[in-house]
């Protein structure tokens, strides 16, 4: 244990002794993600949203009395124009100087009242011109179409659907948060955790080989397995801090990024037990990732080569994370939780969607620890190989 702790302390001291490395690996990722996602959310809201006090510029030809009352009831202003002005208004809409043009047939109300859908004749047609490239025009068009659809439904209303003030959506706050978090966060967590591991593991393993300091460690009277355990343990702690920083930045900025859904995204719906179980899953995942990247880095001659060799594994980790978005919830069969990385994603999905199975999570964590132990064993064997350790 003394030799393991010595290596463990050495790796931590080397990392935390370099302020620039601490800043770039732990502090900056979370801060940059928070700033970036918040900026993206604000930009998308401004791009696709309309100001609350915005007054749409709407022109109407042959406004019928029925629709006039509908617009007045909704507080929507408009301008009556003649048919001769249609072309001019259309040009203004094309140039985003106006928002909407509605052209009603003459005697629209009488035509609607006289129309019989069973006759097979042509129904009165309302022409609505707008510019889909303009945010205000598109929003005005959507609003107007909804009003006209409601008016059309009232004309032939045979039954009501969900009338009154009763709340018919039975989804709880947990359901809403769980649906969004379980589809997004597992993928983001896998990316962040892998990035944290990739930022420290190649430098510790391949960097020691590149600098020649690995030979000094190997001539000391310690077991190679102790050296491997000390390095993997320390690297896991550093990578975990980096991943947690990125995760915290994501969770804090996610409501802003989601825009309209921000009011319903409240991470406090998860209990302390949920966060503890998530922490255990994340820690076991980091151990597996560090072990995998360390094994790959031990083959590399330089840090740059190690980072290149690790890239295919990163693609695999990202692909596994993406499966959370299309899986329809966590897997229930136990054997899925024996698959490295995929088991962690399924555990995260189960936790975020409030479908926790203690047995499945326990199997996933234990299997991750077994895979980490196997990685320590293989890394120790590689440290025993002079051909691998001293390859140039």
mmCIF file of C-alpha atoms in Angstrom, residues 22 36 98 100 125 141 143 160 196 208 231 236 239 250 263 287 299 323 338 361 372:
data_model
loop_
_atom_site.group_PDB
_atom_site.id
_atom_site.type_symbol
_atom_site.label_atom_id
_atom_site.label_comp_id
_atom_site.label_asym_id
_atom_site.label_seq_id
_atom_site.Cartn_x
_atom_site.Cartn_y
_atom_site.Cartn_z
ATOM 1 C CA UNK A 22 -5.352 22.546 -13.298
ATOM 2 C CA UNK A 36 -21.046 28.507 -24.644
ATOM 3 C CA UNK A 98 -44.160 43.627 -43.546
ATOM 4 C CA UNK A 100 -48.494 39.082 -43.300
ATOM 5 C CA UNK A 125 -60.185 29.934 -49.951
ATOM 6 C CA UNK A 141 -48.291 33.337 -39.792
ATOM 7 C CA UNK A 143 -50.476 32.596 -34.864
ATOM 8 C CA UNK A 160 -65.397 19.608 -27.979
ATOM 9 C CA UNK A 196 -11.110 14.321 -18.939
ATOM 10 C CA UNK A 208 6.782 9.226 -18.807
ATOM 11 C CA UNK A 231 -1.307 5.733 -11.673
ATOM 12 C CA UNK A 236 -9.168 8.602 -12.232
ATOM 13 C CA UNK A 239 -10.346 12.862 -14.781
ATOM 14 C CA UNK A 250 -23.847 21.691 -18.565
ATOM 15 C CA UNK A 263 -39.035 26.602 -16.371
ATOM 16 C CA UNK A 287 -11.799 3.895 -13.728
ATOM 17 C CA UNK A 299 1.866 1.097 -26.510
ATOM 18 C CA UNK A 323 -27.708 5.254 -27.784
ATOM 19 C CA UNK A 338 -21.995 -6.460 -18.116
ATOM 20 C CA UNK A 361 -26.504 -0.717 -11.059
ATOM 21 C CA UNK A 372 -10.466 -1.996 -14.129
#
